[in-house]
Short mmCIF file of C-alpha atoms in Angstrom, two decimals:
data_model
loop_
_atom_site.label_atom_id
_atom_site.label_comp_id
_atom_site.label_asym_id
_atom_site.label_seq_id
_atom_site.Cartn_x
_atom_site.Cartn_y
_atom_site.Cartn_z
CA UNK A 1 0.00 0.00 0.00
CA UNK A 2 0.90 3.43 -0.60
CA UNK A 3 0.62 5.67 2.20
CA UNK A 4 2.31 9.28 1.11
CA UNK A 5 0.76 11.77 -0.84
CA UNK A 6 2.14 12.03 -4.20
CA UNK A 7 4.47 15.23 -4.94
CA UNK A 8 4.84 15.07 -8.26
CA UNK A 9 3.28 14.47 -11.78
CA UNK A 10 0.22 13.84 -13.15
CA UNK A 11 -2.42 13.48 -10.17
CA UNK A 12 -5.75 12.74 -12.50
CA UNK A 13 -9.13 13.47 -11.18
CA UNK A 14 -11.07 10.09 -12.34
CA UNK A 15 -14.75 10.60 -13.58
CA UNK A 16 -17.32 8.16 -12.04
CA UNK A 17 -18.30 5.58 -15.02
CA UNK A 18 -21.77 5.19 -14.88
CA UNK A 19 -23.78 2.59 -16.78
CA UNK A 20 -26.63 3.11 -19.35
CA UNK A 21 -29.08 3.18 -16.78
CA UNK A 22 -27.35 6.12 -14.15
CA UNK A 23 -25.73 3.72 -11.99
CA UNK A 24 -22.25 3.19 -10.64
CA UNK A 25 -20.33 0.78 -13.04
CA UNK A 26 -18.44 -0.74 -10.40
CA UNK A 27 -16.53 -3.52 -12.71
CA UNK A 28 -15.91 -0.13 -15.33
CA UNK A 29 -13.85 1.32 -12.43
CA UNK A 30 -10.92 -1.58 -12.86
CA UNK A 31 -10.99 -0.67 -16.12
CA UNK A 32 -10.59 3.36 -16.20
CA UNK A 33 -8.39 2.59 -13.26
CA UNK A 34 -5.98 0.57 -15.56
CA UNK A 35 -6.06 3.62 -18.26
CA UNK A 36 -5.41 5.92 -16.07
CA UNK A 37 -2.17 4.16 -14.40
CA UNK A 38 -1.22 3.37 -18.00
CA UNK A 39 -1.14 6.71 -18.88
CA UNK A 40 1.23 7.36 -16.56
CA UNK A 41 -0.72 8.72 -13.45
CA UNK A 42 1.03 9.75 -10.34
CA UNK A 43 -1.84 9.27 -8.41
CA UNK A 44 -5.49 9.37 -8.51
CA UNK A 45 -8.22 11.51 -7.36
CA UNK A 46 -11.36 10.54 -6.70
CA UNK A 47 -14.91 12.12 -6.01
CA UNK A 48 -14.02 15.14 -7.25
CA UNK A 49 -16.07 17.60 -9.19
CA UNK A 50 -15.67 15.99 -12.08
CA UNK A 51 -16.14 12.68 -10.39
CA UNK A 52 -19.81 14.05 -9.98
CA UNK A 53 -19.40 13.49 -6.18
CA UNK A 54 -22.31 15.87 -5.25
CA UNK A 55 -24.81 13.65 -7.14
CA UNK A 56 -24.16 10.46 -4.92
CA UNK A 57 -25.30 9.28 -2.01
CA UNK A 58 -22.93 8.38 0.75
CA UNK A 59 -23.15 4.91 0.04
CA UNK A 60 -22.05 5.12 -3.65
CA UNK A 61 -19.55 7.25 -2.80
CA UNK A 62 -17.94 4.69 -0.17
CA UNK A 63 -18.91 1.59 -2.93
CA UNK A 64 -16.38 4.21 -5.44
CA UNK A 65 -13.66 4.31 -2.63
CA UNK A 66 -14.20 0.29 -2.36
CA UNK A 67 -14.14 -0.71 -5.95
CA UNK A 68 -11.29 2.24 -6.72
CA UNK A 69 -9.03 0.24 -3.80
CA UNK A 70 -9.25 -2.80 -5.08
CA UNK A 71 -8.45 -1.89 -8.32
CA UNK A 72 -5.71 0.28 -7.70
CA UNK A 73 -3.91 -2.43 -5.51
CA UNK A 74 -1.22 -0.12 -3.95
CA UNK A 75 -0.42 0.71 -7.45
CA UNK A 76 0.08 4.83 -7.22
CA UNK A 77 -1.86 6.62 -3.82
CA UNK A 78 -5.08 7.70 -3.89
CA UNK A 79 -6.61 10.56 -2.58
CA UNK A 80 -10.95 11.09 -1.91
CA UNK A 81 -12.59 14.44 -1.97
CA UNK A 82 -14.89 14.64 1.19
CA UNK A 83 -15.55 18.47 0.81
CA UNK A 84 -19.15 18.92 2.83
CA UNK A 85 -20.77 21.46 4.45
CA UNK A 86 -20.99 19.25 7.49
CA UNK A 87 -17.22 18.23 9.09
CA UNK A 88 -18.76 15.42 10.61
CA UNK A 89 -19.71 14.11 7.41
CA UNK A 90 -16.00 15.26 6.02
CA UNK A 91 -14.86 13.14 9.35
CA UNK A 92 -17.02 10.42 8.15
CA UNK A 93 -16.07 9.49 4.92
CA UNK A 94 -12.12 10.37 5.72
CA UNK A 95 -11.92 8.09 7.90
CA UNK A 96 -13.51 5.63 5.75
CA UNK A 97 -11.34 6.26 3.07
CA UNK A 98 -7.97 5.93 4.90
CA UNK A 99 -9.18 2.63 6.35
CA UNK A 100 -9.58 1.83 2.77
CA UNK A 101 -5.81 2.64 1.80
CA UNK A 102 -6.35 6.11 0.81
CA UNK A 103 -2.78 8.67 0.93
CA UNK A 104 -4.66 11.58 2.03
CA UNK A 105 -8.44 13.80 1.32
CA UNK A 106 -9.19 16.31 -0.83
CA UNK A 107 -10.90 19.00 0.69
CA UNK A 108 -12.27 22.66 -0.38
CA UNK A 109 -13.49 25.92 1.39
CA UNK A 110 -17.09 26.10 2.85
CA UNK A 111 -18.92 27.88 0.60
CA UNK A 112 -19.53 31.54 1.19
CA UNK A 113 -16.60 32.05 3.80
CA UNK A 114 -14.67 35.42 3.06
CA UNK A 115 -11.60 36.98 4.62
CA UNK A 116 -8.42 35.43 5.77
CA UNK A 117 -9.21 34.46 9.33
CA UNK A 118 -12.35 33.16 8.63
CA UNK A 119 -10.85 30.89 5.81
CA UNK A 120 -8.04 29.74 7.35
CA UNK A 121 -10.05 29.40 10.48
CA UNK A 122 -11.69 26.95 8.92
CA UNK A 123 -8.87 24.68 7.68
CA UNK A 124 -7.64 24.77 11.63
CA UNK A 125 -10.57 23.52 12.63
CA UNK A 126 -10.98 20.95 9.63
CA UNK A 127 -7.52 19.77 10.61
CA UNK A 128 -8.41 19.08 13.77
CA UNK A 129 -11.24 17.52 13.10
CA UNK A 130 -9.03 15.17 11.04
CA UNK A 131 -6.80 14.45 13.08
CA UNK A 132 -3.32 13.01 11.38
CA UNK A 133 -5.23 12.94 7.61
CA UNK A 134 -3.02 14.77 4.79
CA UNK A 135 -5.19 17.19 3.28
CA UNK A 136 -4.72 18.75 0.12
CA UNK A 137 -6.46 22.01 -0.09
CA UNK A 138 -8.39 22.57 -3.27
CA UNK A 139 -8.42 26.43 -4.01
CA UNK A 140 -11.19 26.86 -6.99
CA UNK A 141 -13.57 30.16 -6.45
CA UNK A 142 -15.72 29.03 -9.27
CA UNK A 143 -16.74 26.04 -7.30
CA UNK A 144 -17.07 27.85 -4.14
CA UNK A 145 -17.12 31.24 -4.27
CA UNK A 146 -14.38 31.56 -1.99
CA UNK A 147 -11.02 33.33 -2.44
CA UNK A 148 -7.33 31.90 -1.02
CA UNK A 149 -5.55 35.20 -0.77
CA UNK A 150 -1.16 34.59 -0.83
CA UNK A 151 -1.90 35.74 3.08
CA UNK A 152 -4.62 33.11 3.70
CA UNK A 153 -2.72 30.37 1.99
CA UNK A 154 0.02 31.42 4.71
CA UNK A 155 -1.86 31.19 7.46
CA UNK A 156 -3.47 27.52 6.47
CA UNK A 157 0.27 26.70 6.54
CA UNK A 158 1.71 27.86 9.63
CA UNK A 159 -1.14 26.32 11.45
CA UNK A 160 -1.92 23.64 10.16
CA UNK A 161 0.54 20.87 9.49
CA UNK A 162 -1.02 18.67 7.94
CA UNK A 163 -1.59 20.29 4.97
CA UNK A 164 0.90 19.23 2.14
CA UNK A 165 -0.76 19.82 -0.82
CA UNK A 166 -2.27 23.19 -2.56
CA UNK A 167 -4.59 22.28 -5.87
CA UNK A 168 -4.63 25.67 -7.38
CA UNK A 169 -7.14 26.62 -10.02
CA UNK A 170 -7.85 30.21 -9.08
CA UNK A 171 -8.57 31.88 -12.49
CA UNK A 172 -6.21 33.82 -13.30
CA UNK A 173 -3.54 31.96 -10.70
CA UNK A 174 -0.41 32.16 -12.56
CA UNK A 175 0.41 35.30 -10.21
CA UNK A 176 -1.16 33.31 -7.03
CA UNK A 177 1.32 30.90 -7.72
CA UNK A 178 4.50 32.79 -8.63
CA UNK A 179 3.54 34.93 -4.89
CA UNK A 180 3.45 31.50 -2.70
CA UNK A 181 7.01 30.08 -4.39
CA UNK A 182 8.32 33.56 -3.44
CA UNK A 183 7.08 33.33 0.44
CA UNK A 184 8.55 30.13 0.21
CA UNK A 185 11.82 31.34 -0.84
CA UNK A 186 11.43 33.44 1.89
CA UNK A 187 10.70 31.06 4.43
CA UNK A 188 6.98 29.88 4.17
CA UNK A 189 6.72 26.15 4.33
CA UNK A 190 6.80 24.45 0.73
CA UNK A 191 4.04 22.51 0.29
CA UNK A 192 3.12 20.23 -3.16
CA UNK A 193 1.58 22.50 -5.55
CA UNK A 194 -0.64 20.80 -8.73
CA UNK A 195 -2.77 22.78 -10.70
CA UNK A 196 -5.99 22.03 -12.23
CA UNK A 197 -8.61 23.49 -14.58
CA UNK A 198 -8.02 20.95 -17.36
CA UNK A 199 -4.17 21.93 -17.41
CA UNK A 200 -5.45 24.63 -19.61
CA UNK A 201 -2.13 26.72 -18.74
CA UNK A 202 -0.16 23.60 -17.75
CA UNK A 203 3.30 24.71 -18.98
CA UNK A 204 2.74 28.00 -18.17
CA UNK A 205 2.33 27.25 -14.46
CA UNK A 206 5.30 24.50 -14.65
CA UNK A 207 7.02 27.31 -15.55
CA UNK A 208 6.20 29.15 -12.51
CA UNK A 209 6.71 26.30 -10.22
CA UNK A 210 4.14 23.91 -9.76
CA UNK A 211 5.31 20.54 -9.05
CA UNK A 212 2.55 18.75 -11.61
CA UNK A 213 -1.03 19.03 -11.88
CA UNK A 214 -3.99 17.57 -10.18
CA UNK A 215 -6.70 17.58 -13.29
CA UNK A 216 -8.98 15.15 -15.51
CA UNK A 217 -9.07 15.92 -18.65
CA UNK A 218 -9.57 13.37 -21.16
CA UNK A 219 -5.53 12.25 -22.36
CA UNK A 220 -4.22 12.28 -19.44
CA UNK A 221 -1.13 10.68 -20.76
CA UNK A 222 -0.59 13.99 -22.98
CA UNK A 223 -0.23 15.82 -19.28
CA UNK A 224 1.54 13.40 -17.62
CA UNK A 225 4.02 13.10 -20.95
CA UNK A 226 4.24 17.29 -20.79
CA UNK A 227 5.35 17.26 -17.19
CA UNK A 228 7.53 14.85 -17.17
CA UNK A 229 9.65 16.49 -20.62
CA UNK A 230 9.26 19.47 -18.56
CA UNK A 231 10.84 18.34 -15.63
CA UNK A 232 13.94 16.34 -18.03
CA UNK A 233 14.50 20.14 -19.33
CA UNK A 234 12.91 19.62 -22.35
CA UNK A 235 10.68 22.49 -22.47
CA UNK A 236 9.93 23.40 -26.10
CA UNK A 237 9.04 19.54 -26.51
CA UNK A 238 6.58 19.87 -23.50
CA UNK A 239 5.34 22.86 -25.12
CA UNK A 240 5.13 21.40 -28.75
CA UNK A 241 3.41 18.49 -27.43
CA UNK A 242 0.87 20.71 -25.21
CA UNK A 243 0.12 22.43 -28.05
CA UNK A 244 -1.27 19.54 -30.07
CA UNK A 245 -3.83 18.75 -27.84
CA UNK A 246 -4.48 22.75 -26.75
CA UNK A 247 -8.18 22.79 -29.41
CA UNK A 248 -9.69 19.67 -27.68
CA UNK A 249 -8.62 20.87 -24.04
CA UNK A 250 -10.28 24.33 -24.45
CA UNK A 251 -13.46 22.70 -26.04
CA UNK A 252 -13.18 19.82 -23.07
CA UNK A 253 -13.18 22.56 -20.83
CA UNK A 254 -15.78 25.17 -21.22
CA UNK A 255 -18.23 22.11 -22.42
CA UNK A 256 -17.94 20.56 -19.05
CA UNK A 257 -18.30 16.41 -18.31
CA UNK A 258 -20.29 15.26 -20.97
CA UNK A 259 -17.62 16.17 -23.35
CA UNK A 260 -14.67 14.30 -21.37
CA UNK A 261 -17.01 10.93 -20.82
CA UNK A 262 -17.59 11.02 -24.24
CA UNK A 263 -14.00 11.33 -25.67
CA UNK A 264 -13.25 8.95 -22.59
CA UNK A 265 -15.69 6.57 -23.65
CA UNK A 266 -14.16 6.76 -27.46
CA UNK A 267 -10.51 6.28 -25.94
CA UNK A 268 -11.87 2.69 -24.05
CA UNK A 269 -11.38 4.23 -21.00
CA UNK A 270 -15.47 3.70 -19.72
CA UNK A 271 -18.11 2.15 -21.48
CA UNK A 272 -20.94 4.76 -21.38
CA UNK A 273 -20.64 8.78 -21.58
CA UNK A 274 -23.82 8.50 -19.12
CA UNK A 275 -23.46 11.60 -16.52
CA UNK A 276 -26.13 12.40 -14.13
CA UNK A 277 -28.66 15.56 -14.14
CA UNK A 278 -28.04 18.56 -14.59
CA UNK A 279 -25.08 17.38 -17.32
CA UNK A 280 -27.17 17.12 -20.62
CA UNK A 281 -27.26 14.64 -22.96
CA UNK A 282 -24.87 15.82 -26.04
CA UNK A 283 -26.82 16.58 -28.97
CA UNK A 284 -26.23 15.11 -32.63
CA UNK A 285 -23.98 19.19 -33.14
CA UNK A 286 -21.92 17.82 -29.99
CA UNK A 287 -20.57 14.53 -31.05
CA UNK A 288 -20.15 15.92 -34.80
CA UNK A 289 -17.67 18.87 -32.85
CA UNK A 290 -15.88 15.97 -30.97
CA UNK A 291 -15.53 13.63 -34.32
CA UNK A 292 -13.75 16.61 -36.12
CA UNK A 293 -11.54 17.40 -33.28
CA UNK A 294 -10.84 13.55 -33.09
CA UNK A 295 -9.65 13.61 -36.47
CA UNK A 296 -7.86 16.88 -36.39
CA UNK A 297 -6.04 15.73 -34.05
CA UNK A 298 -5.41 12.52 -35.37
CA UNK A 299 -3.62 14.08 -38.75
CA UNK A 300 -1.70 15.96 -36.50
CA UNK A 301 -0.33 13.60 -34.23
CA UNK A 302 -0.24 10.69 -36.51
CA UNK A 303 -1.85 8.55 -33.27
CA UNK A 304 -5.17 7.48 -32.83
CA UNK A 305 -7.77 8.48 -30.16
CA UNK A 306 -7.07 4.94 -28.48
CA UNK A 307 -3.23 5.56 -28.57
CA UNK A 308 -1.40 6.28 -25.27
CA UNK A 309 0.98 8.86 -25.36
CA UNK A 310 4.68 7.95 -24.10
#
């Protein structure tokens, strides 16, 4: 079993496959579990938003921390999002998920808090609620509403230590970013830093010193392939190879989960692109746009959508 948090890499946030009829796919998990690692994950992320967490009851969610175990088999760590508005809930299902072989949670903001005490006095009292749980802090305002100032994020670290991981995707966070490296040049504790929204600015915020990213979008071997020429010193490669894939991320993106299933379900990953209300059905214009990106991208690469990139 793996017991750290990862520190490094390509950290992907996995979907939930569902099956034709809404439900889990619990044998699907083993095999987007699979994909995942052989696209060269670093670790694995589950109920996150994209994992469609807040449309499951708590007994799905546990049957997802099960199944995702068991498949994963000590492979690379795992970490669960338990953000709630109730810590005894977040208490709840952290425990269970450690028990289950989990590295560490995933855990955002409660919605609505504003100002640095009040923020940071949150993540003291989350931390203590958790006990000896890693927590990596997930800082996205669009989700929450709620904004990490530098000054917040240095408060969350000097008190509490059991924070080791930041998931930044403020919008725009490049500066965010560049401002904690510099406090921790300074003498802030360093903490793992991965970045999500789709690694829509991956190389830009490699450049400014995030360790990896902590994201789902649909080639997850394209991300984990960027970071890792990125960290060899290979740069304009990363770049080059970012590039490629840039159209499909941006349309992935701002069309939200049913685009990713879909393009996940074409690249074997899951068998359905089923996602659960409110994500709509994609319309006949919707899987035309994905077929011509598909194919774009296939003349460009030379691959095909079921290729992994190494």
């Amino acid at each position: 079993m793996i017991d750290s948090m990862p520190t490094s890499g390509l950290v992907a946030i996995a979907v939930t496959p569902l099956d034709g009829g809404g439900n889990i796919d619990l044998p699907g998990i083993s095999t987007l579990m699979d994909f995942y690692i052989s696209c060269g994950s670093s670790g694995l992320a589950l109920l996150g938003v994209m994992g469609e967490a807040n449309r499951m009851t708590d007994r799905e969610a546990r049957l997802v921390v099960e199944e995702t175990m068991v498949s994963i088999d000590g492979r690379v760590p795992v970490i669960v999002g338990v953000s709630d508005s109730s810590l005894t809930r977040v208490r709840s299902l952290a425990t269970f998920a450690m028990d289950s072989g989990a590295a560490g949670v995933l855990l955002q903001p409660l919605a609505g808090l504003a100002g640095d005490e009040r923020v940071a006095g949150y993540f003291e009292v989350a931390t203590a609620t958790l006990g000896d749980i890693p927590i990596c802090v997930q800082d996205f305002p669009k989700a929450n509403g709620v904004h990490i100032s530098p000054n917040t994020w240095r408060l969350i670290v000097e008190r509490c230590p059991t924070v080791t991981m930041l998931k930044a995707e403020d919008e725009p966070g490049l500066g965010k970013l560049t401002a904690i490296r510099r406090a921790e040049a300074a003498g802030q504790r360093r903490v793992t830093i991965l970045t999500g929204n789709n690694g829509i600015h991956l190389v830009q915020e490699l450049m400014r010193g995030s360790d990896g990213a902590m994201t789902g979008f649909a080639f997850p071997d394209v991300l984990a392939r960027v970071i890792a020429l990125h960290a060899a010193g290979r740069v304009d490669e990363a770049e080059d190879l970012y590039d490629k894939y840039l159209p499909i991320n941006r349309h992935e993106f701002r069309m939200g989960i049913g685009v990713r299933k879909e393009v996940l379900r074409r690249r074997k990953a899951i068998g359905t692109a089923r996602a659960r209300f409110p994500a709509s059905t994609l319309s006949r214009f919707d899987l035309e746009e994905i077929d011509r990106f598909l194919l774009r991208l296939e003349a460009v690469t030379g691959l095909l959508t079921t290729d992994i990139v190494r």
